[in-house]
PDB file of C-alpha atoms and ligand atoms in Angstrom:
ATOM      1  CA  MET A 234      97.306 121.058 113.704  1.00 51.00           C
ATOM      2  CA  ILE A 235      98.242 121.470 110.092  1.00 61.00           C
ATOM      3  CA  GLY A 236      96.501 124.103 108.036  1.00 90.00           C
ATOM      4  CA  ILE A 237      95.847 122.488 104.680  1.00 95.00           C
ATOM      5  CA  THR A 238      94.999 125.798 103.022  1.00 96.00           C
ATOM      6  CA  GLU A 239      98.307 127.351 104.140  1.00 96.00           C
ATOM      7  CA  ASN A 240     100.284 124.247 103.203  1.00 96.00           C
ATOM      8  CA  LEU A 241      98.690 124.161  99.788  1.00 97.00           C
ATOM      9  CA  ALA A 242      99.613 127.788  99.146  1.00 97.00           C
ATOM     10  CA  ILE A 243     103.204 127.193 100.291  1.00 97.00           C
ATOM     11  CA  ILE A 244     103.635 124.090  98.136  1.00 97.00           C
ATOM     12  CA  LYS A 245     102.176 125.774  95.067  1.00 97.00           C
ATOM     13  CA  ASP A 246     104.623 128.629  95.609  1.00 98.00           C
ATOM     14  CA  PHE A 247     107.536 126.171  95.839  1.00 97.00           C
ATOM     15  CA  LEU A 248     106.413 124.361  92.687  1.00 98.00           C
ATOM     16  CA  ALA A 249     106.037 127.611  90.774  1.00 98.00           C
ATOM     17  CA  SER A 250     109.415 128.981  91.851  1.00 98.00           C
ATOM     18  CA  SER A 251     111.122 125.695  90.934  1.00 98.00           C
ATOM     19  CA  ALA A 252     109.569 125.929  87.477  1.00 98.00           C
ATOM     20  CA  ILE A 253     110.611 129.550  87.071  1.00 98.00           C
ATOM     21  CA  GLU A 254     114.197 128.691  88.070  1.00 98.00           C
ATOM     22  CA  VAL A 255     114.498 126.613  84.904  1.00 98.00           C
ATOM     23  CA  ASP A 256     112.408 128.899  82.674  1.00 98.00           C
ATOM     24  CA  ARG A 257     109.391 126.628  82.661  1.00 98.00           C
ATOM     25  CA  ASP A 258     105.777 127.787  82.746  1.00 98.00           C
ATOM     26  CA  PRO A 259     104.535 127.248  86.334  1.00 98.00           C
ATOM     27  CA  GLN A 260     101.129 126.312  84.879  1.00 98.00           C
ATOM     28  CA  ALA A 261     102.748 123.308  83.209  1.00 98.00           C
ATOM     29  CA  VAL A 262     103.368 121.609  86.566  1.00 98.00           C
ATOM     30  CA  LYS A 263     100.266 120.095  88.141  1.00 98.00           C
ATOM     31  CA  LEU A 264     100.034 119.242  91.827  1.00 98.00           C
ATOM     32  CA  LEU A 265      98.595 115.813  92.540  1.00 98.00           C
ATOM     33  CA  ALA A 266      97.582 115.691  96.215  1.00 98.00           C
ATOM     34  CA  VAL A 267      98.381 112.174  97.424  1.00 98.00           C
ATOM     35  CA  SER A 268      95.631 111.508  99.942  1.00 98.00           C
ATOM     36  CA  LYS A 269      96.256 107.849 100.759  1.00 98.00           C
ATOM     37  CA  LYS A 270      95.830 107.244 104.470  1.00 98.00           C
ATOM     38  CA  GLN A 271      94.621 110.792 105.009  1.00 97.00           C
ATOM     39  CA  SER A 272      91.182 111.592 106.384  1.00 97.00           C
ATOM     40  CA  ILE A 273      88.246 112.624 104.251  1.00 97.00           C
ATOM     41  CA  SER A 274      88.058 115.923 106.143  1.00 96.00           C
ATOM     42  CA  LYS A 275      91.591 116.839 105.022  1.00 97.00           C
ATOM     43  CA  ILE A 276      90.638 116.021 101.433  1.00 98.00           C
ATOM     44  CA  ILE A 277      87.578 118.234 101.691  1.00 97.00           C
ATOM     45  CA  ASP A 278      89.686 121.037 103.195  1.00 97.00           C
ATOM     46  CA  ALA A 279      92.095 120.792 100.268  1.00 98.00           C
ATOM     47  CA  ALA A 280      89.235 120.693  97.761  1.00 98.00           C
ATOM     48  CA  ASN A 281      87.662 123.764  99.354  1.00 97.00           C
ATOM     49  CA  ALA A 282      91.030 125.503  99.016  1.00 97.00           C
ATOM     50  CA  GLY A 283      90.949 124.833  95.269  1.00 97.00           C
ATOM     51  CA  GLN A 284      92.800 121.513  94.926  1.00 98.00           C
ATOM     52  CA  ARG A 285      91.211 119.335  92.200  1.00 98.00           C
ATOM     53  CA  ASP A 286      93.530 116.341  91.634  1.00 98.00           C
ATOM     54  CA  PHE A 287      93.873 113.611  94.274  1.00 98.00           C
ATOM     55  CA  GLY A 288      95.901 110.401  94.262  1.00 98.00           C
ATOM     56  CA  GLU A 289      95.082 107.126  96.012  1.00 98.00           C
ATOM     57  CA  ASN A 290      97.096 103.894  96.331  1.00 98.00           C
ATOM     58  CA  PHE A 291      94.487 101.470  97.613  1.00 98.00           C
ATOM     59  CA  VAL A 292      91.387 100.655  95.585  1.00 98.00           C
ATOM     60  CA  GLN A 293      88.873 100.214  98.398  1.00 98.00           C
ATOM     61  CA  GLU A 294      90.026 103.318 100.264  1.00 98.00           C
ATOM     62  CA  GLY A 295      89.930 105.314  97.036  1.00 98.00           C
ATOM     63  CA  LEU A 296      86.417 104.153  96.148  1.00 98.00           C
ATOM     64  CA  GLU A 297      85.116 105.249  99.537  1.00 98.00           C
ATOM     65  CA  LYS A 298      86.644 108.696  99.188  1.00 98.00           C
ATOM     66  CA  ILE A 299      85.379 109.067  95.631  1.00 98.00           C
ATOM     67  CA  ALA A 300      81.873 108.187  96.830  1.00 98.00           C
ATOM     68  CA  GLN A 301      82.102 110.707  99.671  1.00 97.00           C
ATOM     69  CA  THR A 302      83.113 113.563  97.370  1.00 98.00           C
ATOM     70  CA  ARG A 303      80.809 112.830  94.411  1.00 95.00           C
ATOM     71  CA  ASN A 304      79.410 116.354  94.342  1.00 94.00           C
ATOM     72  CA  MET A 305      82.816 118.095  94.382  1.00 96.00           C
ATOM     73  CA  ASP A 306      83.976 117.557  90.806  1.00 94.00           C
ATOM     74  CA  LEU A 307      87.386 116.158  91.775  1.00 98.00           C
ATOM     75  CA  VAL A 308      89.805 114.267  89.532  1.00 98.00           C
ATOM     76  CA  TRP A 309      90.957 110.929  90.969  1.00 98.00           C
ATOM     77  CA  HIS A 310      94.283 109.298  90.105  1.00 99.00           C
ATOM     78  CA  PHE A 311      95.151 105.720  90.979  1.00 99.00           C
ATOM     79  CA  ILE A 312      98.867 105.567  91.847  1.00 98.00           C
ATOM     80  CA  GLY A 313      99.197 102.248  93.682  1.00 98.00           C
ATOM     81  CA  ARG A 314     100.078  98.736  92.635  1.00 97.00           C
ATOM     82  CA  LEU A 315      97.169  97.469  90.538  1.00 97.00           C
ATOM     83  CA  GLN A 316      96.138  93.826  90.851  1.00 95.00           C
ATOM     84  CA  ASN A 317      94.254  92.388  87.902  1.00 95.00           C
ATOM     85  CA  ASN A 318      91.220  91.510  90.027  1.00 96.00           C
ATOM     86  CA  LYS A 319      90.812  95.210  90.894  1.00 98.00           C
ATOM     87  CA  THR A 320      91.060  96.701  87.408  1.00 98.00           C
ATOM     88  CA  ARG A 321      87.292  96.940  86.923  1.00 98.00           C
ATOM     89  CA  SER A 322      86.700  99.128  89.986  1.00 98.00           C
ATOM     90  CA  VAL A 323      89.555 101.369  88.912  1.00 98.00           C
ATOM     91  CA  ALA A 324      88.392 101.580  85.279  1.00 98.00           C
ATOM     92  CA  GLU A 325      84.875 102.482  86.399  1.00 98.00           C
ATOM     93  CA  ASN A 326      85.741 105.041  89.066  1.00 98.00           C
ATOM     94  CA  PHE A 327      89.088 106.729  88.523  1.00 98.00           C
ATOM     95  CA  ASP A 328      90.114 109.287  85.900  1.00 98.00           C
ATOM     96  CA  TRP A 329      93.795 108.371  85.704  1.00 99.00           C
ATOM     97  CA  VAL A 330      96.032 105.359  86.418  1.00 99.00           C
ATOM     98  CA  HIS A 331      99.755 106.150  86.795  1.00 98.00           C
ATOM     99  CA  THR A 332     100.987 102.624  87.418  1.00 98.00           C
ATOM    100  CA  VAL A 333     100.291 100.536  84.323  1.00 98.00           C
ATOM    101  CA  ASP A 334     103.321  98.311  83.717  1.00 98.00           C
ATOM    102  CA  ASN A 335     102.106  95.390  81.592  1.00 98.00           C
ATOM    103  CA  SER A 336      99.888  94.807  78.582  1.00 98.00           C
ATOM    104  CA  LYS A 337      97.439  92.538  80.371  1.00 98.00           C
ATOM    105  CA  THR A 338      96.502  95.299  82.796  1.00 98.00           C
ATOM    106  CA  ALA A 339      96.276  97.814  79.953  1.00 98.00           C
ATOM    107  CA  ARG A 340      93.923  95.532  77.985  1.00 98.00           C
ATOM    108  CA  ARG A 341      91.715  94.888  80.998  1.00 98.00           C
ATOM    109  CA  LEU A 342      91.450  98.597  81.793  1.00 98.00           C
ATOM    110  CA  SER A 343      90.463  99.355  78.217  1.00 98.00           C
ATOM    111  CA  GLU A 344      87.880  96.541  78.101  1.00 98.00           C
ATOM    112  CA  GLN A 345      86.400  97.491  81.460  1.00 98.00           C
ATOM    113  CA  ARG A 346      86.320 101.253  81.014  1.00 98.00           C
ATOM    114  CA  PRO A 347      82.713 102.379  80.453  1.00 98.00           C
ATOM    115  CA  GLU A 348      82.663 104.126  77.082  1.00 97.00           C
ATOM    116  CA  SER A 349      80.361 106.813  78.455  1.00 98.00           C
ATOM    117  CA  LEU A 350      83.177 108.075  80.700  1.00 97.00           C
ATOM    118  CA  GLY A 351      85.608 108.661  77.845  1.00 98.00           C
ATOM    119  CA  PRO A 352      89.076 107.117  77.724  1.00 98.00           C
ATOM    120  CA  LEU A 353      90.886 106.404  80.989  1.00 98.00           C
ATOM    121  CA  ASN A 354      94.131 108.399  81.161  1.00 99.00           C
ATOM    122  CA  ILE A 355      97.126 106.219  81.816  1.00 98.00           C
ATOM    123  CA  CYS A 356     100.838 106.565  82.469  1.00 99.00           C
ATOM    124  CA  LEU A 357     103.276 103.714  82.097  1.00 98.00           C
ATOM    125  CA  GLN A 358     105.338 103.135  85.215  1.00 98.00           C
ATOM    126  CA  ILE A 359     109.021 102.496  84.541  1.00 98.00           C
ATOM    127  CA  ASN A 360     111.265 100.706  87.024  1.00 98.00           C
ATOM    128  CA  ILE A 361     113.875 103.352  86.359  1.00 98.00           C
ATOM    129  CA  ASP A 362     116.483 102.117  88.854  1.00 97.00           C
ATOM    130  CA  LYS A 363     115.925  98.448  87.957  1.00 97.00           C
ATOM    131  CA  GLU A 364     115.100  97.671  91.585  1.00 97.00           C
ATOM    132  CA  LEU A 365     114.266  94.086  92.452  1.00 95.00           C
ATOM    133  CA  GLY A 366     110.637  93.581  93.420  1.00 94.00           C
ATOM    134  CA  LYS A 367     109.623  97.097  92.407  1.00 95.00           C
ATOM    135  CA  SER A 368     106.671  97.715  90.095  1.00 97.00           C
ATOM    136  CA  GLY A 369     107.296  99.177  86.684  1.00 98.00           C
ATOM    137  CA  THR A 370     108.128  97.932  83.245  1.00 98.00           C
ATOM    138  CA  ASP A 371     111.699  97.504  82.093  1.00 96.00           C
ATOM    139  CA  VAL A 372     113.113 100.071  79.695  1.00 96.00           C
ATOM    140  CA  SER A 373     113.637  97.320  77.096  1.00 96.00           C
ATOM    141  CA  THR A 374     109.904  96.507  76.928  1.00 96.00           C
ATOM    142  CA  LEU A 375     108.634 100.079  77.083  1.00 98.00           C
ATOM    143  CA  SER A 376     108.191 100.852  73.399  1.00 97.00           C
ATOM    144  CA  GLU A 377     106.260  97.653  72.706  1.00 98.00           C
ATOM    145  CA  LEU A 378     103.985  98.249  75.694  1.00 98.00           C
ATOM    146  CA  ALA A 379     103.457 101.868  74.677  1.00 98.00           C
ATOM    147  CA  TYR A 380     102.519 100.798  71.159  1.00 98.00           C
ATOM    148  CA  ILE A 381      99.964  98.280  72.488  1.00 98.00           C
ATOM    149  CA  CYS A 382      98.407 101.025  74.619  1.00 98.00           C
ATOM    150  CA  THR A 383      97.974 103.309  71.620  1.00 98.00           C
ATOM    151  CA  GLN A 384      95.898 100.576  69.961  1.00 98.00           C
ATOM    152  CA  LEU A 385      93.436 100.154  72.837  1.00 98.00           C
ATOM    153  CA  PRO A 386      90.231 102.154  72.358  1.00 98.00           C
ATOM    154  CA  ASN A 387      89.229 103.103  75.910  1.00 98.00           C
ATOM    155  CA  ILE A 388      92.526 104.189  77.381  1.00 98.00           C
ATOM    156  CA  ALA A 389      94.566 107.274  76.492  1.00 98.00           C
ATOM    157  CA  LEU A 390      98.325 106.915  76.878  1.00 98.00           C
ATOM    158  CA  ARG A 391      99.305 110.232  78.486  1.00 98.00           C
ATOM    159  CA  GLY A 392     102.884 109.599  79.564  1.00 98.00           C
ATOM    160  CA  LEU A 393     105.414 107.986  81.853  1.00 98.00           C
ATOM    161  CA  MET A 394     105.736 107.685  85.611  1.00 98.00           C
ATOM    162  CA  CYS A 395     108.578 106.670  87.912  1.00 98.00           C
ATOM    163  CA  LEU A 396     109.208 106.174  91.593  1.00 98.00           C
ATOM    164  CA  PRO A 397     113.014 106.167  91.882  1.00 98.00           C
ATOM    165  CA  ALA A 398     115.085 104.827  94.748  1.00 97.00           C
ATOM    166  CA  VAL A 399     115.525 107.455  97.465  1.00 97.00           C
ATOM    167  CA  ARG A 400     118.437 109.841  96.934  1.00 98.00           C
ATOM    168  CA  THR A 401     119.266 112.677  99.275  1.00 96.00           C
ATOM    169  CA  GLU A 402     121.471 114.877  97.074  1.00 98.00           C
ATOM    170  CA  PHE A 403     119.776 117.171  94.598  1.00 98.00           C
ATOM    171  CA  THR A 404     122.155 116.382  91.738  1.00 98.00           C
ATOM    172  CA  ASP A 405     121.652 112.631  92.277  1.00 98.00           C
ATOM    173  CA  GLN A 406     117.897 113.065  92.407  1.00 98.00           C
ATOM    174  CA  ARG A 407     117.911 114.589  88.927  1.00 98.00           C
ATOM    175  CA  VAL A 408     119.454 111.519  87.246  1.00 98.00           C
ATOM    176  CA  PRO A 409     116.430 109.141  87.090  1.00 98.00           C
ATOM    177  CA  PHE A 410     114.088 111.999  86.185  1.00 98.00           C
ATOM    178  CA  LYS A 411     116.338 112.979  83.301  1.00 98.00           C
ATOM    179  CA  GLN A 412     116.276 109.358  82.152  1.00 98.00           C
ATOM    180  CA  LEU A 413     112.471 109.262  82.238  1.00 98.00           C
ATOM    181  CA  LYS A 414     112.304 112.433  80.149  1.00 98.00           C
ATOM    182  CA  GLU A 415     114.703 110.891  77.624  1.00 98.00           C
ATOM    183  CA  LEU A 416     112.503 107.795  77.384  1.00 98.00           C
ATOM    184  CA  ALA A 417     109.513 109.989  76.574  1.00 98.00           C
ATOM    185  CA  ASP A 418     111.609 111.778  73.934  1.00 98.00           C
ATOM    186  CA  GLU A 419     112.560 108.418  72.409  1.00 98.00           C
ATOM    187  CA  LEU A 420     108.921 107.365  72.252  1.00 98.00           C
ATOM    188  CA  ARG A 421     108.156 110.638  70.523  1.00 98.00           C
ATOM    189  CA  SER A 422     110.796 110.060  67.860  1.00 98.00           C
ATOM    190  CA  GLY A 423     109.202 106.648  67.370  1.00 97.00           C
ATOM    191  CA  GLY A 424     105.855 108.316  66.698  1.00 98.00           C
ATOM    192  CA  ILE A 425     104.227 107.999  70.135  1.00 98.00           C
ATOM    193  CA  ASP A 426     103.525 111.452  71.464  1.00 98.00           C
ATOM    194  CA  THR A 427     102.714 111.957  75.154  1.00 98.00           C
ATOM    195  CA  ASP A 428     102.262 115.044  77.328  1.00 98.00           C
ATOM    196  CA  THR A 429     102.790 113.815  80.872  1.00 98.00           C
ATOM    197  CA  LEU A 430     105.771 113.053  83.096  1.00 99.00           C
ATOM    198  CA  SER A 431     104.488 111.948  86.501  1.00 99.00           C
ATOM    199  CA  MET A 432     107.563 112.336  88.671  1.00 98.00           C
ATOM    200  CA  GLY A 433     108.589 113.955  91.943  1.00 98.00           C
ATOM    201  CA  MET A 434     107.255 113.585  95.497  1.00 97.00           C
ATOM    202  CA  SER A 435     107.575 115.527  98.757  1.00 94.00           C
ATOM    203  CA  GLY A 436     111.331 114.917  99.012  1.00 95.00           C
ATOM    204  CA  ASP A 437     112.453 115.401  95.407  1.00 97.00           C
ATOM    205  CA  TYR A 438     109.916 117.486  93.495  1.00 97.00           C
ATOM    206  CA  ARG A 439     112.363 120.305  92.733  1.00 98.00           C
ATOM    207  CA  ALA A 440     114.736 117.922  90.961  1.00 98.00           C
ATOM    208  CA  ALA A 441     111.770 116.458  89.060  1.00 98.00           C
ATOM    209  CA  ILE A 442     110.539 119.877  87.958  1.00 98.00           C
ATOM    210  CA  PHE A 443     114.057 120.762  86.819  1.00 98.00           C
ATOM    211  CA  GLU A 444     113.922 117.705  84.538  1.00 98.00           C
ATOM    212  CA  GLY A 445     110.499 118.388  83.085  1.00 98.00           C
ATOM    213  CA  SER A 446     107.925 116.899  85.455  1.00 98.00           C
ATOM    214  CA  THR A 447     104.326 117.836  84.582  1.00 98.00           C
ATOM    215  CA  ILE A 448     102.679 116.117  87.581  1.00 98.00           C
ATOM    216  CA  VAL A 449     104.266 116.051  91.021  1.00 98.00           C
ATOM    217  CA  ARG A 450     102.704 113.657  93.523  1.00 98.00           C
ATOM    218  CA  ILE A 451     102.816 115.164  97.005  1.00 98.00           C
ATOM    219  CA  GLY A 452     101.400 113.601 100.152  1.00 97.00           C
ATOM    220  CA  THR A 453     103.002 114.250 103.519  1.00 95.00           C
ATOM    221  CA  ALA A 454     104.291 117.751 102.700  1.00 94.00           C
ATOM    222  CA  LEU A 455     100.687 118.774 102.085  1.00 96.00           C
ATOM    223  CA  PHE A 456      98.623 116.702 104.507  1.00 96.00           C
ATOM    224  CA  GLY A 457     101.097 115.766 107.237  1.00 93.00           C
ATOM    225  CA  GLU A 458     101.916 112.241 108.392  1.00 92.00           C
ATOM    226  CA  ARG A 459      99.672 109.404 107.249  1.00 94.00           C
ATOM    227  CA  TYR A 460      97.529 107.418 109.688  1.00 87.00           C
TER     228      TYR A 460
HETATM  229  C1  PLP B 451     102.773 107.800  98.737  1.00 60.88           C
HETATM  230  C2  PLP B 451     103.150 108.153  97.356  1.00 60.88           C
HETATM  231  C3  PLP B 451     103.482 109.479  96.996  1.00 60.88           C
HETATM  232  C4  PLP B 451     103.541 110.631  97.986  1.00 60.88           C
HETATM  233  O1  PLP B 451     104.609 110.488  98.841  1.00 60.88           O
HETATM  234  P1  PLP B 451     105.008 111.657  99.871  1.00 60.88           P
HETATM  235  O2  PLP B 451     106.407 111.347 100.227  1.00 60.88           O
HETATM  236  O3  PLP B 451     104.060 111.563 101.015  1.00 60.88           O
HETATM  237  O4  PLP B 451     104.887 112.954  99.153  1.00 60.88           O
HETATM  238  C5  PLP B 451     103.759 109.745  95.666  1.00 60.88           C
HETATM  239  N1  PLP B 451     103.734 108.781  94.730  1.00 60.88           N
HETATM  240  C6  PLP B 451     103.416 107.504  95.028  1.00 60.88           C
HETATM  241  C7  PLP B 451     103.399 106.482  93.945  1.00 60.88           C
HETATM  242  C8  PLP B 451     103.135 107.156  96.344  1.00 60.88           C
HETATM  243  O5  PLP B 451     102.847 105.876  96.624  1.00 60.88           O
END
């Protein structure tokens, strides 16, 4: 049996010491608890231990968990592949979407976001390793897409996200994360300022933090294997 409270403390310690290793403020790295295919009781355990941000990949599963934790003041991030027929549910129920990779989706999210909730926070997903069949916009179309997002009233462009191909060596793991950071820097010199780099998972968060990650998305290392 996995103790979520203990795991959470251990992971937070790891994240903080990785940040300190490269002279970064540990507070600048947020833990996103990826709760896809994890039970509601584990989510509640994590919430009771102080975890606020949770990530879900599947709309229906996410909506059920959001409904079951209404009174807990949690922040819900959508991190899965987003089909256009599901944008409304996401716009109405989530606080963040990390996986926007085309302007049509961005426009729909902005149109469907209830104004009363304030802008939906979004990250643009980049297909950083140019993998066939993988979600994410191409580097060549990023600046145009980013510009379009800045013009949409009910979304807030917060940053970039990537899900690189798996690499086992630490030095190799750093390469795509460094590239993502450079893309954010390029956007900034073009006048589009963002504050979020959503990068790093259970197997590569240290490399991501070394390269400037501000949100690490951790599932199995926190909750154990998925059902
Ligand atoms: C599942 C998932 C994660 C978490 O993966 P773990 O290896 O369990 O930490 C992070 N990001 C995305 C986009 C995911 O789909």
